[in-house]
PDB file of C-alpha atoms in Angstrom:
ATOM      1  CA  UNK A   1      89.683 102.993  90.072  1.00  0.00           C
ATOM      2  CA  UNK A   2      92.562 103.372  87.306  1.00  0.00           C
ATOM      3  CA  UNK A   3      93.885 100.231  87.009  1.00  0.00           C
ATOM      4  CA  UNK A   4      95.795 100.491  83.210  1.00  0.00           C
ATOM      5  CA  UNK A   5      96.478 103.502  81.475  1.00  0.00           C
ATOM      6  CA  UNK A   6      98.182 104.909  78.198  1.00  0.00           C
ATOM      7  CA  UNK A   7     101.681 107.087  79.132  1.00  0.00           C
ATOM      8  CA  UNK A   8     103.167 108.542  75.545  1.00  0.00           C
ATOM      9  CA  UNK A   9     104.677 111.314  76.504  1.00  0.00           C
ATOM     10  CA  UNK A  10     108.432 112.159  76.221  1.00  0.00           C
ATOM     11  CA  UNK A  11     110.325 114.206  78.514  1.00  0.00           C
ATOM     12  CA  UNK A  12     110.686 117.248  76.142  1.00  0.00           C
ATOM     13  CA  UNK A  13     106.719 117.315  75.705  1.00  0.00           C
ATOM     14  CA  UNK A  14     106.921 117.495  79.759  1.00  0.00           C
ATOM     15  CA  UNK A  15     109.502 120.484  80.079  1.00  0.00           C
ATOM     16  CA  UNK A  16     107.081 122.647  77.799  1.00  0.00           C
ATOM     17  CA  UNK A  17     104.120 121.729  80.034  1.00  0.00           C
ATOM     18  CA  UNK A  18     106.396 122.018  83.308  1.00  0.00           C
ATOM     19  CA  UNK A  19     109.184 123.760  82.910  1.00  0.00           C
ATOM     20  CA  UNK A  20     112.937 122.871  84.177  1.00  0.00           C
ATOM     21  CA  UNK A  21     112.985 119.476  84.665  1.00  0.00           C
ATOM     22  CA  UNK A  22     115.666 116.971  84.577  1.00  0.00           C
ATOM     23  CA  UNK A  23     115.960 113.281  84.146  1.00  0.00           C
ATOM     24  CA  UNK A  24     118.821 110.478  83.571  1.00  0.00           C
ATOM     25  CA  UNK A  25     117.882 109.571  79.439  1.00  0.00           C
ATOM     26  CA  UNK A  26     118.740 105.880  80.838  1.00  0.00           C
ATOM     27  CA  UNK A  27     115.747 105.544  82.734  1.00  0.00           C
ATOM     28  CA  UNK A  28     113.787 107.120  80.306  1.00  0.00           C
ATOM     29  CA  UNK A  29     110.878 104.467  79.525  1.00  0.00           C
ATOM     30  CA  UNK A  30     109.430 103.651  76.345  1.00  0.00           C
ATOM     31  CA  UNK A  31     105.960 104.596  75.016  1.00  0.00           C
ATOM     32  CA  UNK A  32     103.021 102.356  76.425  1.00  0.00           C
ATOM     33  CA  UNK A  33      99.650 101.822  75.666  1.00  0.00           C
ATOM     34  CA  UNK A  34      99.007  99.204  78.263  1.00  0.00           C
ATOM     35  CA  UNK A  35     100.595 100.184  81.405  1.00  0.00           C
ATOM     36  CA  UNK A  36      99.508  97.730  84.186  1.00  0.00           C
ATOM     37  CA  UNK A  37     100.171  97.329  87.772  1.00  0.00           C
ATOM     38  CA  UNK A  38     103.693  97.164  88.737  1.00  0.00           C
ATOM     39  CA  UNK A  39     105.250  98.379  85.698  1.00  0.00           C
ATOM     40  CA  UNK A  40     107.384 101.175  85.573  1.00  0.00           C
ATOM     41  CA  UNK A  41     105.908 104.433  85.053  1.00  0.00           C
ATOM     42  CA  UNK A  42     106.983 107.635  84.744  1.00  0.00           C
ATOM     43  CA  UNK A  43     106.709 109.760  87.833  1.00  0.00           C
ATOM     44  CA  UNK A  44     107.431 114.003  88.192  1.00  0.00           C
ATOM     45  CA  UNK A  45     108.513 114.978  91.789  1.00  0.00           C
ATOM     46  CA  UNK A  46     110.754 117.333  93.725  1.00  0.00           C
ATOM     47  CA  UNK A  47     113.442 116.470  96.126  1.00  0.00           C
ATOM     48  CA  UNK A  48     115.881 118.255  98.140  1.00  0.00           C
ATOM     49  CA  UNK A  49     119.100 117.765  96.535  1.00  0.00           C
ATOM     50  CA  UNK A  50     121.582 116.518  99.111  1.00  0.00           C
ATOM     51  CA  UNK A  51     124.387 117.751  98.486  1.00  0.00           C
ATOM     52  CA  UNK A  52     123.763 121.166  96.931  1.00  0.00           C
ATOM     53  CA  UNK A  53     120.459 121.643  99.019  1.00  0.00           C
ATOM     54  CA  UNK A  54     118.688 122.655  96.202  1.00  0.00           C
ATOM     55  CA  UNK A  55     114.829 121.580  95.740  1.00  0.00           C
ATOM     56  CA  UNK A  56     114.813 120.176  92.045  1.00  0.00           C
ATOM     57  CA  UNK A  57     111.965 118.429  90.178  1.00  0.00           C
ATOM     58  CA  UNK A  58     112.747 115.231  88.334  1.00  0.00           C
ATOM     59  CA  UNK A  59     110.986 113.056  86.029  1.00  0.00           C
ATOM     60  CA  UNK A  60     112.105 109.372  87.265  1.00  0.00           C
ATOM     61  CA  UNK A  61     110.542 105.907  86.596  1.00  0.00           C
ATOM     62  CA  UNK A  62     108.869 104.114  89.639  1.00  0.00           C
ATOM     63  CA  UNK A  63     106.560 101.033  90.084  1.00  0.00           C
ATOM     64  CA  UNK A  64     103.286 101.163  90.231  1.00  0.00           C
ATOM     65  CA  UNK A  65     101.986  99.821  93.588  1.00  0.00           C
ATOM     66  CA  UNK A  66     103.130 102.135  96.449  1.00  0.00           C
ATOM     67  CA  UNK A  67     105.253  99.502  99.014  1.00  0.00           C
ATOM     68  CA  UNK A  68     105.201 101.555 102.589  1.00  0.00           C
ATOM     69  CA  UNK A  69     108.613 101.866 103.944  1.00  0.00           C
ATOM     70  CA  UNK A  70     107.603  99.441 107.081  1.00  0.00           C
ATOM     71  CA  UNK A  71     106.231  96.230 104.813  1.00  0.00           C
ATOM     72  CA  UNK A  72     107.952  93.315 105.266  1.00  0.00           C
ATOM     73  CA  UNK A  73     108.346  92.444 101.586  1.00  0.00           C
ATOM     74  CA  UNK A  74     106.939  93.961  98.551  1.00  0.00           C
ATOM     75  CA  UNK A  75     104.624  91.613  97.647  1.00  0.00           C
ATOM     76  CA  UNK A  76     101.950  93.861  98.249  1.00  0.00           C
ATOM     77  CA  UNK A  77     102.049  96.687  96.549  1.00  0.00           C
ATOM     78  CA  UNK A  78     100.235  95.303  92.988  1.00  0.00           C
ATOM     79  CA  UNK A  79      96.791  95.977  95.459  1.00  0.00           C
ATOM     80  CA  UNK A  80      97.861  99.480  96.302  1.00  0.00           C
ATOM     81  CA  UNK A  81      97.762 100.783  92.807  1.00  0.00           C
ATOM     82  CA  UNK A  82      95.179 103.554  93.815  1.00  0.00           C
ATOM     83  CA  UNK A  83      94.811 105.840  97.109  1.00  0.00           C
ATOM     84  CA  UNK A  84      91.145 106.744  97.593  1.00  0.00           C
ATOM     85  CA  UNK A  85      91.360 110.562  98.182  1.00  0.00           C
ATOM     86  CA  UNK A  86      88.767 110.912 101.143  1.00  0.00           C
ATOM     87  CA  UNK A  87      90.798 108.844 103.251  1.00  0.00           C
ATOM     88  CA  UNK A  88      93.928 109.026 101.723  1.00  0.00           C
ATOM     89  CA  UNK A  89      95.624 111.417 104.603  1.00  0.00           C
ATOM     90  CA  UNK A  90      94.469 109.092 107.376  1.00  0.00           C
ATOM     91  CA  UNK A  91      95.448 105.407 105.603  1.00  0.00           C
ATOM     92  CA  UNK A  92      98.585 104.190 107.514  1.00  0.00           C
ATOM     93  CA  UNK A  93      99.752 102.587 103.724  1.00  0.00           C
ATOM     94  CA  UNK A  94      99.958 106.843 102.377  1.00  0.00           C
ATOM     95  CA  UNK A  95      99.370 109.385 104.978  1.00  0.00           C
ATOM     96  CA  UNK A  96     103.213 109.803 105.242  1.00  0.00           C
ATOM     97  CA  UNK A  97     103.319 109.494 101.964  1.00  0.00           C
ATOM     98  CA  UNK A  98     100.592 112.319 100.939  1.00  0.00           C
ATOM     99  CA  UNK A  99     102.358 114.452 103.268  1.00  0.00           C
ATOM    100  CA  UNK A 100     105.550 114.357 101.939  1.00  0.00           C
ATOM    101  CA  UNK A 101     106.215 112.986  99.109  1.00  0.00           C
ATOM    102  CA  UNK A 102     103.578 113.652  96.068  1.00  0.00           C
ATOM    103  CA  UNK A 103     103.952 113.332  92.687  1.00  0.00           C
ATOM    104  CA  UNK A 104     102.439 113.688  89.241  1.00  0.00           C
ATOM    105  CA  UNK A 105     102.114 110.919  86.930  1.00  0.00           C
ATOM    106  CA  UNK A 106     101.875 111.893  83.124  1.00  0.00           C
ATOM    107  CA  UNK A 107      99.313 109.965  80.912  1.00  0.00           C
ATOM    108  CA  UNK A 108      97.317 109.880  77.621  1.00  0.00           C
ATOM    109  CA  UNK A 109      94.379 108.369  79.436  1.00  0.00           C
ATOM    110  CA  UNK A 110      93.336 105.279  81.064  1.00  0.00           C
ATOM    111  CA  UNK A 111      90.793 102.146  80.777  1.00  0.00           C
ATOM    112  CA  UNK A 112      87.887 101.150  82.267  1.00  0.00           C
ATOM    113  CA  UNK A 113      85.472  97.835  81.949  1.00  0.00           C
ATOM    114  CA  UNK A 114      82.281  96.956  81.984  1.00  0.00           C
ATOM    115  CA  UNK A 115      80.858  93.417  81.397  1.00  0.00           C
ATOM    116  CA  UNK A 116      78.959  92.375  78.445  1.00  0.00           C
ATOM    117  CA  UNK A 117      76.247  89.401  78.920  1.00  0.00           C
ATOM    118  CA  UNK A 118      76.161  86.686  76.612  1.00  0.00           C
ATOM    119  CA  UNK A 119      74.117  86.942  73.466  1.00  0.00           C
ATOM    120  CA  UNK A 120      73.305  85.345  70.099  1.00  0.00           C
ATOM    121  CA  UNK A 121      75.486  82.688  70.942  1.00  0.00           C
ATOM    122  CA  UNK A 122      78.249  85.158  71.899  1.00  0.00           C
ATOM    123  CA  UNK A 123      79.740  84.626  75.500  1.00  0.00           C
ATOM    124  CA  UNK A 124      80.121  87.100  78.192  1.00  0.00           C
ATOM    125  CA  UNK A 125      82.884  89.417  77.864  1.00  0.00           C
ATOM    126  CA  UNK A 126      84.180  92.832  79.312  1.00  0.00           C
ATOM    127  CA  UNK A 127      84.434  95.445  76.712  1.00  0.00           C
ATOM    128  CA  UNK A 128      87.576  98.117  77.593  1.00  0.00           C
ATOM    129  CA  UNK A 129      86.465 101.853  77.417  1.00  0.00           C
ATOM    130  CA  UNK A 130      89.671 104.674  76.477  1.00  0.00           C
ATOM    131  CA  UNK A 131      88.822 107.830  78.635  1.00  0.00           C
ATOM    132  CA  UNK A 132      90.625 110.623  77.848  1.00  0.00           C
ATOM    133  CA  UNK A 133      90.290 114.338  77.589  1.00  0.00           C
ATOM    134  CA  UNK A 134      92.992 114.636  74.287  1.00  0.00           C
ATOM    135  CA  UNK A 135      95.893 116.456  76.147  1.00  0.00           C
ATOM    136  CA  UNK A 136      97.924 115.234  78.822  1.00  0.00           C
ATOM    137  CA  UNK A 137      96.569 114.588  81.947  1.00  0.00           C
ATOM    138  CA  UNK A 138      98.934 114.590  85.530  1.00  0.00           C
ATOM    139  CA  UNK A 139      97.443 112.302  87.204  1.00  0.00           C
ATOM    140  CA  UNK A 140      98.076 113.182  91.011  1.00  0.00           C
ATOM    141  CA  UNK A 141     100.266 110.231  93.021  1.00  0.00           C
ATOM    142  CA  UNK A 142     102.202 109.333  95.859  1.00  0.00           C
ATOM    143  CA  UNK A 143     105.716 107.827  96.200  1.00  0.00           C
ATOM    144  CA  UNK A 144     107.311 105.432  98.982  1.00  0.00           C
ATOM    145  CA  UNK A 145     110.633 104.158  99.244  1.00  0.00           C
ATOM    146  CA  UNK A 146     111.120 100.567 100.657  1.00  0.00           C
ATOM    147  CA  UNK A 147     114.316  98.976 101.644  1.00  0.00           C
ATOM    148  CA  UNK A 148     115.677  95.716 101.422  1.00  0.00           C
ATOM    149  CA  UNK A 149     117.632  94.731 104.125  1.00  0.00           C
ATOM    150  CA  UNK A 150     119.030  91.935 103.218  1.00  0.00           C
ATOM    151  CA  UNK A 151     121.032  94.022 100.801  1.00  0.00           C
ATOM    152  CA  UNK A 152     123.537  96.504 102.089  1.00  0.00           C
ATOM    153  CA  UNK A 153     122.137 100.370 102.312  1.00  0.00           C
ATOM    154  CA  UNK A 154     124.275 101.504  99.697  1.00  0.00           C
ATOM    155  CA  UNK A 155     123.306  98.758  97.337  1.00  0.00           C
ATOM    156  CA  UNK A 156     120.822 100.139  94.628  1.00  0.00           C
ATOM    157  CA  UNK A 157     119.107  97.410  94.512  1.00  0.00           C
ATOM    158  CA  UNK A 158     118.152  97.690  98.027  1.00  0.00           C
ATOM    159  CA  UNK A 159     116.043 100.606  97.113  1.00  0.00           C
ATOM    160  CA  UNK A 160     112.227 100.412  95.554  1.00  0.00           C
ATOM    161  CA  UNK A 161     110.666 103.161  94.667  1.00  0.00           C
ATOM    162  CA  UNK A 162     107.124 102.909  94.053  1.00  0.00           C
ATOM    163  CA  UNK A 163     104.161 104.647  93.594  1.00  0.00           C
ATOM    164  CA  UNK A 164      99.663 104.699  93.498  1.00  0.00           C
ATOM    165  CA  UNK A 165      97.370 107.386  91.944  1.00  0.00           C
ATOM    166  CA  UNK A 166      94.575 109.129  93.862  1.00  0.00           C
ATOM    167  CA  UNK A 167      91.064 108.040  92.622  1.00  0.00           C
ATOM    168  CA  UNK A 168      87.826 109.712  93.434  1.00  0.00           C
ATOM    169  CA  UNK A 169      84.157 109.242  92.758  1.00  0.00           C
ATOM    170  CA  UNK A 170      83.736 109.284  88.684  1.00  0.00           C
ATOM    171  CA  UNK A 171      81.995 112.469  87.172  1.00  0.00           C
ATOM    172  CA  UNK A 172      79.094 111.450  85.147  1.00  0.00           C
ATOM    173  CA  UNK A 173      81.316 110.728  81.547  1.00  0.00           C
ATOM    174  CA  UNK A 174      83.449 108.783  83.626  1.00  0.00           C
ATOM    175  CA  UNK A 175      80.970 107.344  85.859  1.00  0.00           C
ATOM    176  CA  UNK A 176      78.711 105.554  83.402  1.00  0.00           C
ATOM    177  CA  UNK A 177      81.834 103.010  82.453  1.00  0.00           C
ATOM    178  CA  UNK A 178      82.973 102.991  86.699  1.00  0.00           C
ATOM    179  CA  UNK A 179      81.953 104.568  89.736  1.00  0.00           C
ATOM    180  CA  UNK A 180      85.857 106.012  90.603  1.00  0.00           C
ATOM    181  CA  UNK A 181      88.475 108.232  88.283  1.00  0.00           C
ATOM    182  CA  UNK A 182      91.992 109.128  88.896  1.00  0.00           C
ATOM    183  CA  UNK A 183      92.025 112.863  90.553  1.00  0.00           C
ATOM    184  CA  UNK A 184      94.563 115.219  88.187  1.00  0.00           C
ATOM    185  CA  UNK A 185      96.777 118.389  88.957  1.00  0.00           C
ATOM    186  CA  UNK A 186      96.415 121.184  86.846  1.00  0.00           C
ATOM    187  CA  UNK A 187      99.557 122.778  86.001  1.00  0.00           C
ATOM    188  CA  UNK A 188      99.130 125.654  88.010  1.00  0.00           C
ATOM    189  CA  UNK A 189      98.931 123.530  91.323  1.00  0.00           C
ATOM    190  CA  UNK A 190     101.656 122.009  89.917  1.00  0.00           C
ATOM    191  CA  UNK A 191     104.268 123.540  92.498  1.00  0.00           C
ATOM    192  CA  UNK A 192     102.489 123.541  95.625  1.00  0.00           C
ATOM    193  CA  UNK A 193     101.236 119.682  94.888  1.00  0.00           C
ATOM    194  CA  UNK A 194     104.935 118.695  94.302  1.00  0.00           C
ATOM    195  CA  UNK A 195     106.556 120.634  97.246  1.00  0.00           C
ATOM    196  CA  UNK A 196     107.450 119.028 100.146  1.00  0.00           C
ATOM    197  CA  UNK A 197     106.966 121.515 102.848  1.00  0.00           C
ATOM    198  CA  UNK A 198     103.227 121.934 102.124  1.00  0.00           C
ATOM    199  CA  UNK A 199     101.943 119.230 104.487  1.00  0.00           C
ATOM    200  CA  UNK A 200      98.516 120.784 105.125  1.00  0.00           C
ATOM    201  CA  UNK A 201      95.260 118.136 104.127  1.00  0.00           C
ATOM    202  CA  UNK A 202      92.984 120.955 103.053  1.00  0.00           C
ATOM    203  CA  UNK A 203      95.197 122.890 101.424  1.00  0.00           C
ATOM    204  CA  UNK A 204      96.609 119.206  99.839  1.00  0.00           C
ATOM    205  CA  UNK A 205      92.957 118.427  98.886  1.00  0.00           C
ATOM    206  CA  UNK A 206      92.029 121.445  97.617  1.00  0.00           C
ATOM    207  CA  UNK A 207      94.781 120.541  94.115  1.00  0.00           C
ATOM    208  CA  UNK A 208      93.544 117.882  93.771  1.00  0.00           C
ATOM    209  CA  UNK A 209      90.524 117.865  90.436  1.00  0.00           C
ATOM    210  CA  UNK A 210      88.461 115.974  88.989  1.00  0.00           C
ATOM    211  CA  UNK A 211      88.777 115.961  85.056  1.00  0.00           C
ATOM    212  CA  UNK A 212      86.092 118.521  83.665  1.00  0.00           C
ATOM    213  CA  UNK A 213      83.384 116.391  82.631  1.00  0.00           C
ATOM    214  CA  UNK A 214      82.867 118.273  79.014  1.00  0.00           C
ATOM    215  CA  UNK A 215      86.179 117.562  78.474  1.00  0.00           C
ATOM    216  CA  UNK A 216      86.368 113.755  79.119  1.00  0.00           C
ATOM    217  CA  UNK A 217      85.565 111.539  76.568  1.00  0.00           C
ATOM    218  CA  UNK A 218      84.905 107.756  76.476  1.00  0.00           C
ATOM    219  CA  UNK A 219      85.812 105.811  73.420  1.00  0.00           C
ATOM    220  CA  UNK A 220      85.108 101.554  73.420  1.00  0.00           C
ATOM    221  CA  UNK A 221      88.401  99.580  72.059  1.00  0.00           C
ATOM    222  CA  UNK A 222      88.900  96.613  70.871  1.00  0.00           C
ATOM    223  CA  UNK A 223      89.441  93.735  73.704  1.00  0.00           C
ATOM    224  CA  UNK A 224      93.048  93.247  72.975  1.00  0.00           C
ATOM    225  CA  UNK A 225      93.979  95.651  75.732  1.00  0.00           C
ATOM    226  CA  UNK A 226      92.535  93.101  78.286  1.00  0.00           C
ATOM    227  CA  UNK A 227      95.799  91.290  78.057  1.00  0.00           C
ATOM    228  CA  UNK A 228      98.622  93.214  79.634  1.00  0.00           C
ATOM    229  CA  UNK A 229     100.722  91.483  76.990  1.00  0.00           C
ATOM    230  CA  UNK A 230      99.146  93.441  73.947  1.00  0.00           C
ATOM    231  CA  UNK A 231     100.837  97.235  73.404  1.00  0.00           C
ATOM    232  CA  UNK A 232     100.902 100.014  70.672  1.00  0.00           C
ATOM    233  CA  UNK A 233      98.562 102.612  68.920  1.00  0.00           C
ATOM    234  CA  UNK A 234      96.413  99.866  67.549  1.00  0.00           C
ATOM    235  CA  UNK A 235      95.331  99.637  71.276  1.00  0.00           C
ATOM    236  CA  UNK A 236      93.194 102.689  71.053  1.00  0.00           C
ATOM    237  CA  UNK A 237      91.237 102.115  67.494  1.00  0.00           C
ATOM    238  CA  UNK A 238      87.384 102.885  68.009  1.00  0.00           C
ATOM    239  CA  UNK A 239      85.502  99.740  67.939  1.00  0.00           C
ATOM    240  CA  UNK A 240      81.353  99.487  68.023  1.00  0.00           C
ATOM    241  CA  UNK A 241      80.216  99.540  71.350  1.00  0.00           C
ATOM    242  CA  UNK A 242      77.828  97.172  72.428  1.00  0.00           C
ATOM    243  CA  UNK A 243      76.509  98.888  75.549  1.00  0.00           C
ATOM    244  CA  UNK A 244      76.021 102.451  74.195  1.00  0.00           C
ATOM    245  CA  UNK A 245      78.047 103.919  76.938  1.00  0.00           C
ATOM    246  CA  UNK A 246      80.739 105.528  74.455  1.00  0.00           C
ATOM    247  CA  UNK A 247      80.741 109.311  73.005  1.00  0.00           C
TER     248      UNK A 247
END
């Protein structure tokens, strides 16, 4: 699974790596190092404009935990942070979703745990693992838009836009910290993932990729990152790693 993950990366880093893109700078989000389930994270998608008709490809900030447009409430979406991608097309929760309305989510890398027993009087633990591969990674996703409505349609607060990242089964750098890794878009899928007409599951399945294994690297941190309170650089210092499952 991906369940927090590190998202640096400003929107001019993005248009080198993508292109044209456009975004409003006041919902640009600030630098994280701890993003956790339903925060706001920063989302790349392409939408027919409505009233020039034009496809365009935004970077815009949506929650993380896809809410499908029928729930009653959005109290569920924190447990639909992550779409597994062999069933993804067939889920009620995304198949509408995955064939329509895809997007990339930008990140540094994400965490993983594994627990540590207790020991010369030290108690159990989980020790955090960074996996990264040291250059962006567009992690593939898929966005939903729910409606309140209790709240008049043309109310923007009775819009939520949310979103969950596709996970698969971990590679073998990945999968000796967890058995499941977010799937990633490489830029040159990055088109056909993001259009909306392409509604095809194997051609939709065949973008998606697993980060190259000698590329992926897994680095133990210190425990502060357990708390979704902690944030910044520090986050991601090397500490000793007592299971031996780091590079």
């Amino acid at each position: 699974m991906c369940g927090r993950f590190v998202s640096t990366t400003t929107p001019v880093d993005l248009v080198e790596l993508m292109g044209e893109l456009r975004w409003d700078p006041a919902e640009a989000l600030a630098p994280s190092w701890n993003v956790a389930p339903t925060d706001p994270v920063p989302a790349v998608l392409e939408r027919v404009d409505r009233e020039t008709g034009e496809l365009v490809r935004r970077l815009r900030p949506l929650r993380w935990g896809l809410v499908p447009s029928w729930s009653k409430d959005p109290s569920g979406g924190a447990r639909m942070i992550n779409a597994r991608s062999e069933t993804v097309h067939q889920k009620p929760a995304f198949r509408k979703a995955f064939a329509a309305r895809r997007c990339v989510i930008p990140a540094d890398g994400y965490y993983e745990w594994q627990p540590v027993p207790p020991a010369d009087g030290r108690k159990a633990f989980k020790q955090p693992y960074f996996l990264s591969t040291g250059s962006v990674m567009l992690f593939a996703g898929l966005y939903e838009f729910w409606r309140d409505r209790t709240l008049p349609e043309e109310d923007p607060a009775a819009w939520l836009a949310s979103a969950t990242i596709i996970t698969t089964d971990a590679t073998d750098a990945a999968g000796r910290v967890h058995d499941r890794m977010p799937l990633t878009i490489a830029p040159r899928d990055l088109s056909a993932w993001l259009d909306p007409a392409l509604a095809d599951p194997a051609e939709l399945h065949h973008l998606l990729h697993s980060p190259a294994e000698d590329a992926l690297t897994v680095r133990a941190v210190a425990t502060a990152v357990n708390s979704v309170r902690s944030d910044g650089p520090q986050l991601l210092e090397q500490v000793p790693d007592p299971l031996g499952l780091a590079d």
